[in-house]
Tab-separated table of C-alpha atoms in Angstrom:
chain	number	residue	atom	x	y	z
A	23	MET	CA	-53.816	6.169	-6.354
A	24	THR	CA	-55.330	3.875	-3.749
A	25	GLY	CA	-56.651	4.056	-0.237
A	26	GLY	CA	-58.532	7.325	-0.712
A	27	SER	CA	-55.459	9.407	-1.588
A	28	GLU	CA	-57.160	11.083	-4.538
A	29	HIS	CA	-60.133	12.097	-2.402
A	30	HIS	CA	-57.859	13.324	0.395
A	31	LYS	CA	-56.025	15.517	-2.122
A	32	GLU	CA	-59.322	16.927	-3.412
A	33	ALA	CA	-60.552	17.531	0.135
A	34	ILE	CA	-57.516	19.722	0.851
A	35	ALA	CA	-57.877	21.534	-2.469
A	36	ALA	CA	-61.499	22.330	-1.570
A	37	LEU	CA	-60.397	23.645	1.836
A	38	ALA	CA	-58.044	26.001	0.022
A	39	GLU	CA	-60.975	27.250	-2.050
A	40	ARG	CA	-63.088	27.690	1.115
A	41	ASP	CA	-65.582	25.192	-0.326
A	42	TYR	CA	-66.081	23.357	2.945
A	43	ALA	CA	-69.114	21.340	1.900
A	44	ARG	CA	-67.216	19.861	-1.062
A	45	SER	CA	-64.194	19.286	1.155
A	46	ALA	CA	-66.347	17.400	3.628
A	47	ASP	CA	-67.780	15.279	0.816
A	48	GLU	CA	-64.258	14.402	-0.324
A	49	TYR	CA	-63.108	13.631	3.214
A	50	THR	CA	-66.116	11.310	3.473
A	51	ARG	CA	-65.169	9.550	0.260
A	52	ALA	CA	-61.578	9.251	1.494
A	53	ALA	CA	-62.888	7.740	4.725
A	54	TRP	CA	-64.906	5.089	2.944
A	55	ARG	CA	-61.952	4.111	0.782
A	56	ARG	CA	-59.535	4.065	3.719
A	57	LEU	CA	-61.916	2.007	5.792
A	58	ALA	CA	-62.473	-0.531	3.028
A	59	ASP	CA	-58.765	-0.891	2.166
A	60	PRO	CA	-56.612	0.562	4.956
A	61	ARG	CA	-53.444	-0.793	3.373
A	62	GLU	CA	-52.590	-3.082	0.478
A	63	GLY	CA	-53.363	-6.673	1.402
A	64	GLN	CA	-55.043	-5.721	4.658
A	65	GLY	CA	-58.724	-5.551	5.573
A	66	PRO	CA	-60.326	-3.239	8.121
A	67	PHE	CA	-61.007	-6.040	10.596
A	68	ASP	CA	-57.530	-7.559	10.590
A	69	ALA	CA	-55.510	-7.369	13.792
A	70	ASP	CA	-52.850	-4.792	13.029
A	71	GLU	CA	-50.278	-3.381	15.424
A	72	LYS	CA	-49.968	-0.221	13.320
A	73	GLY	CA	-53.697	0.504	13.215
A	74	TRP	CA	-53.826	1.768	9.627
A	75	VAL	CA	-57.631	1.693	9.668
A	76	GLY	CA	-57.545	4.682	12.015
A	77	ARG	CA	-56.854	6.951	9.039
A	78	GLY	CA	-60.370	6.243	7.795
A	79	VAL	CA	-61.862	7.233	11.125
A	80	GLN	CA	-59.771	10.406	11.118
A	81	SER	CA	-61.216	11.312	7.714
A	82	LEU	CA	-64.715	11.029	9.186
A	83	VAL	CA	-63.722	13.332	12.057
A	84	THR	CA	-62.463	15.923	9.593
A	85	ALA	CA	-65.505	15.462	7.368
A	86	ALA	CA	-67.828	16.152	10.301
A	87	LEU	CA	-65.800	19.229	11.178
A	88	ALA	CA	-65.816	20.572	7.609
A	89	TYR	CA	-69.586	20.099	7.389
A	90	ARG	CA	-69.926	22.110	10.615
A	91	VAL	CA	-67.837	24.935	9.163
A	92	ALA	CA	-69.968	24.783	6.003
A	93	GLY	CA	-73.132	25.145	8.098
A	94	ALA	CA	-74.333	21.643	7.177
A	95	ASP	CA	-74.987	20.626	10.775
A	96	ALA	CA	-77.328	17.712	10.006
A	97	ARG	CA	-74.757	16.056	7.765
A	98	ALA	CA	-72.046	16.719	10.344
A	99	THR	CA	-74.168	14.907	12.915
A	100	ARG	CA	-74.629	11.927	10.614
A	101	ARG	CA	-70.899	11.668	9.918
A	102	ALA	CA	-70.127	11.864	13.632
A	103	VAL	CA	-72.675	9.182	14.513
A	104	GLU	CA	-71.336	6.996	11.708
A	105	GLY	CA	-67.789	7.464	12.950
A	106	ILE	CA	-68.682	6.732	16.572
A	107	ALA	CA	-70.273	3.427	15.589
A	108	LEU	CA	-67.193	2.523	13.541
A	109	ALA	CA	-64.724	3.541	16.240
A	110	ARG	CA	-66.529	1.447	18.825
A	111	ASP	CA	-66.671	-1.542	16.495
A	112	LEU	CA	-63.060	-1.288	15.331
A	113	GLY	CA	-61.897	-0.886	18.911
A	114	THR	CA	-63.051	-4.439	19.556
A	115	GLU	CA	-61.077	-5.820	16.589
A	116	LEU	CA	-57.542	-4.606	17.273
A	117	GLU	CA	-55.815	-6.648	19.921
A	118	HIS	CA	-53.920	-4.240	22.148
A	119	PRO	CA	-55.692	-2.355	24.996
A	120	ALA	CA	-53.846	0.840	24.037
A	121	GLN	CA	-55.488	0.678	20.615
A	122	THR	CA	-58.922	0.181	22.169
A	123	ALA	CA	-58.273	3.287	24.271
A	124	CYS	CA	-57.245	5.227	21.158
A	125	PHE	CA	-60.510	4.373	19.425
A	126	THR	CA	-62.323	5.616	22.540
A	127	GLU	CA	-60.329	8.845	22.152
A	128	PHE	CA	-61.668	9.021	18.589
A	129	VAL	CA	-65.215	8.875	19.997
A	130	GLY	CA	-64.496	12.103	21.872
A	131	ASP	CA	-63.141	13.704	18.693
A	132	LEU	CA	-66.222	12.708	16.728
A	133	ARG	CA	-68.590	14.017	19.388
A	134	ALA	CA	-66.739	17.333	19.487
A	135	ALA	CA	-66.458	17.660	15.707
A	136	GLY	CA	-70.129	16.837	15.190
A	137	GLY	CA	-71.384	19.094	17.970
A	138	LEU	CA	-72.798	16.168	19.938
A	139	ASP	CA	-73.257	15.797	23.684
A	140	GLY	CA	-71.021	13.547	25.761
A	141	VAL	CA	-67.625	14.937	24.752
A	142	THR	CA	-66.268	15.105	28.290
A	143	ASP	CA	-67.519	11.623	29.182
A	144	ALA	CA	-65.932	10.139	26.058
A	145	TYR	CA	-62.526	11.639	26.776
A	146	GLN	CA	-62.700	10.640	30.439
A	147	SER	CA	-63.473	7.081	29.334
A	148	ALA	CA	-60.413	7.166	27.069
A	149	GLU	CA	-58.258	8.466	29.937
A	150	GLN	CA	-59.323	5.560	32.120
A	151	ARG	CA	-58.756	3.019	29.357
A	152	TYR	CA	-55.205	4.286	28.869
A	153	ARG	CA	-54.549	3.985	32.593
A	154	ASP	CA	-56.038	0.484	32.651
A	155	ALA	CA	-53.788	-0.495	29.728
A	156	ALA	CA	-50.600	0.638	31.483
A	157	ASP	CA	-49.308	-2.828	32.376
A	158	SER	CA	-49.526	-3.938	28.742
A	159	ILE	CA	-47.577	-0.954	27.346
A	160	ASP	CA	-43.814	-1.362	27.106
A	161	SER	CA	-43.136	1.776	25.075
A	162	PRO	CA	-45.792	4.488	24.986
A	163	GLN	CA	-43.639	6.490	22.572
A	164	MET	CA	-43.814	3.619	20.086
A	165	TRP	CA	-47.618	3.506	20.284
A	166	GLY	CA	-47.802	7.274	19.949
A	167	THR	CA	-46.012	7.147	16.591
A	168	THR	CA	-48.141	4.408	14.996
A	169	PRO	CA	-50.545	5.397	12.191
A	170	LEU	CA	-53.526	4.880	14.504
A	171	PHE	CA	-52.314	7.294	17.161
A	172	GLU	CA	-51.040	9.792	14.596
A	173	ALA	CA	-54.442	9.703	12.902
A	174	ALA	CA	-56.096	10.398	16.240
A	175	SER	CA	-53.923	13.492	16.721
A	176	GLY	CA	-54.145	14.750	13.140
A	177	THR	CA	-57.413	16.676	13.240
A	178	ILE	CA	-56.723	18.649	16.414
A	179	LYS	CA	-53.351	19.662	14.958
A	180	GLN	CA	-55.094	20.802	11.783
A	181	LEU	CA	-57.776	22.652	13.753
A	182	ALA	CA	-55.251	24.505	15.866
A	183	ARG	CA	-53.414	25.902	12.822
A	184	GLY	CA	-56.278	28.278	12.033
A	185	PRO	CA	-56.019	30.542	15.100
A	186	ALA	CA	-52.210	30.190	15.097
A	187	ASN	CA	-51.515	31.821	11.713
A	188	GLY	CA	-50.665	28.440	10.217
A	189	GLU	CA	-47.965	27.538	12.726
A	190	ILE	CA	-47.718	24.269	14.661
A	191	ALA	CA	-49.906	24.939	17.692
A	192	VAL	CA	-50.294	21.405	19.067
A	193	LYS	CA	-47.011	19.608	19.629
A	194	TRP	CA	-46.027	16.125	20.789
A	195	GLU	CA	-45.314	17.370	24.304
A	196	ASP	CA	-48.766	18.970	24.478
A	197	LEU	CA	-50.496	15.680	23.743
A	198	HIS	CA	-48.347	13.363	25.835
A	199	GLY	CA	-47.219	13.132	29.413
A	200	ALA	CA	-43.738	14.074	30.585
A	201	ASP	CA	-42.803	10.648	31.969
A	202	PRO	CA	-42.882	7.654	29.573
A	203	SER	CA	-42.042	5.365	32.505
A	204	SER	CA	-45.693	5.924	33.508
A	205	PRO	CA	-47.197	4.713	30.223
A	206	GLY	CA	-50.849	4.934	31.239
A	207	GLU	CA	-50.547	8.556	32.303
A	208	PHE	CA	-48.268	9.331	29.355
A	209	LEU	CA	-51.011	8.333	26.884
A	210	ALA	CA	-53.941	9.474	29.027
A	211	ALA	CA	-52.560	12.999	28.616
A	212	ARG	CA	-53.818	12.885	25.018
A	213	ALA	CA	-57.415	12.606	26.129
A	214	ILE	CA	-56.962	15.152	28.922
A	215	TYR	CA	-55.551	17.730	26.507
A	216	LYS	CA	-58.327	17.114	24.001
A	217	ARG	CA	-60.976	17.331	26.699
A	218	GLN	CA	-59.645	20.790	27.484
A	219	ARG	CA	-59.095	22.044	23.928
A	220	PHE	CA	-60.840	20.143	21.125
A	221	ALA	CA	-64.410	21.425	21.496
A	222	SER	CA	-63.313	25.049	21.876
A	223	LEU	CA	-61.128	24.789	18.774
A	224	VAL	CA	-64.102	23.388	16.870
A	225	GLU	CA	-66.275	26.287	17.996
A	226	THR	CA	-63.588	28.774	16.906
A	227	ALA	CA	-63.431	27.202	13.437
A	228	VAL	CA	-67.227	27.229	13.118
A	229	SER	CA	-67.472	30.817	14.352
A	230	ASP	CA	-64.696	32.012	12.035
A	231	GLY	CA	-66.007	29.990	9.097
A	232	TYR	CA	-62.468	28.825	8.447
A	233	LEU	CA	-60.716	25.464	8.589
A	234	ALA	CA	-57.009	25.478	7.779
A	235	ALA	CA	-55.458	22.801	5.620
A	236	PRO	CA	-53.327	20.205	7.409
A	237	ARG	CA	-49.656	21.036	7.643
A	238	GLY	CA	-47.464	19.081	5.258
A	239	THR	CA	-43.963	20.015	4.132
A	240	THR	CA	-43.338	23.703	4.722
A	241	GLU	CA	-40.822	26.330	3.732
A	242	TYR	CA	-40.467	29.866	5.033
A	243	ASP	CA	-39.593	32.694	2.653
A	244	ASN	CA	-39.962	30.601	-0.492
A	245	SER	CA	-38.598	32.450	-3.520
A	246	ASN	CA	-40.882	30.782	-6.079
A	247	HIS	CA	-44.364	31.229	-4.588
A	248	ARG	CA	-46.484	34.000	-3.158
A	249	CYS	CA	-49.974	34.009	-1.651
A	250	PRO	CA	-52.384	36.120	-3.737
A	251	GLU	CA	-54.591	36.625	-0.665
A	252	CYS	CA	-52.266	37.687	2.157
A	253	GLY	CA	-48.963	38.201	0.329
A	254	SER	CA	-47.005	35.634	2.334
A	255	ASN	CA	-44.270	33.568	0.709
A	256	ASP	CA	-44.328	30.896	3.425
A	257	VAL	CA	-45.479	27.732	1.666
A	258	ASN	CA	-47.229	24.536	2.740
A	259	TRP	CA	-47.178	21.469	0.466
A	260	ALA	CA	-50.174	19.430	1.636
A	261	GLY	CA	-51.766	16.497	-0.139
A	262	GLY	CA	-50.216	17.434	-3.471
A	263	ASN	CA	-51.403	21.041	-3.160
A	264	VAL	CA	-49.124	24.086	-2.943
A	265	LEU	CA	-50.731	26.381	-0.378
A	266	CYS	CA	-49.992	29.454	1.650
A	267	MET	CA	-48.795	28.325	5.055
A	268	ARG	CA	-50.568	31.283	6.668
A	269	CYS	CA	-54.089	31.199	5.231
A	270	SER	CA	-54.220	27.968	3.171
A	271	THR	CA	-54.961	29.841	-0.071
A	272	PRO	CA	-53.443	28.233	-3.213
A	273	ALA	CA	-50.004	29.780	-3.680
A	274	GLU	CA	-49.071	31.286	-7.030
A	275	ARG	CA	-45.732	30.853	-8.767
A	276	ARG	CA	-43.792	34.035	-9.364
């Protein structure tokens, strides 16, 4: 496997075992691999309309968060600071103003995940950058479905699963405006929503000592698997792991 996939798989497996420090280490390793080789034949500093390098930054956000849940606050701070520097640098390399705004959105995520000051200011800066980019955006829906933008929404979706019993708690319509004909406001809604929710979701995860696995392919009432922890047979296939959709415990075959 390439591009950090093996480390991403191990990070999710460690989440399932509630070994958050090891998960954070694996997310960090995944980040370094994804940043070095975002996609076959493509370097991290290449202009790229898809923004594949954003997946590496997302892994640093999740690493910082997992370290926080593990109680390793100093390491969480270092990952967040590292990610902020990268996001700011990479935001100058990709060509489209919407992508620059998305990397500014990442700065807010990293500050929130790492427990740093300046979360509100970072998201407000992202909001303004999206508005300033409006004239250059033909289809905000297209940008919202690129790997960069999906990476920037991945961690908050994962975070929100914990208090929601594993269900999808952050949807497309939560993160985006109602009117795509106003592209700046349509994308600025991402930063507004995160400004209102991200930090509190982080604090809930830290307080509960629990970070859910990301949601992959799911099936309700699966006849072949059962959770040994909570008894559910709702299954989540995430990163090559077969997990309970409800509590992220490894599911057992029956």
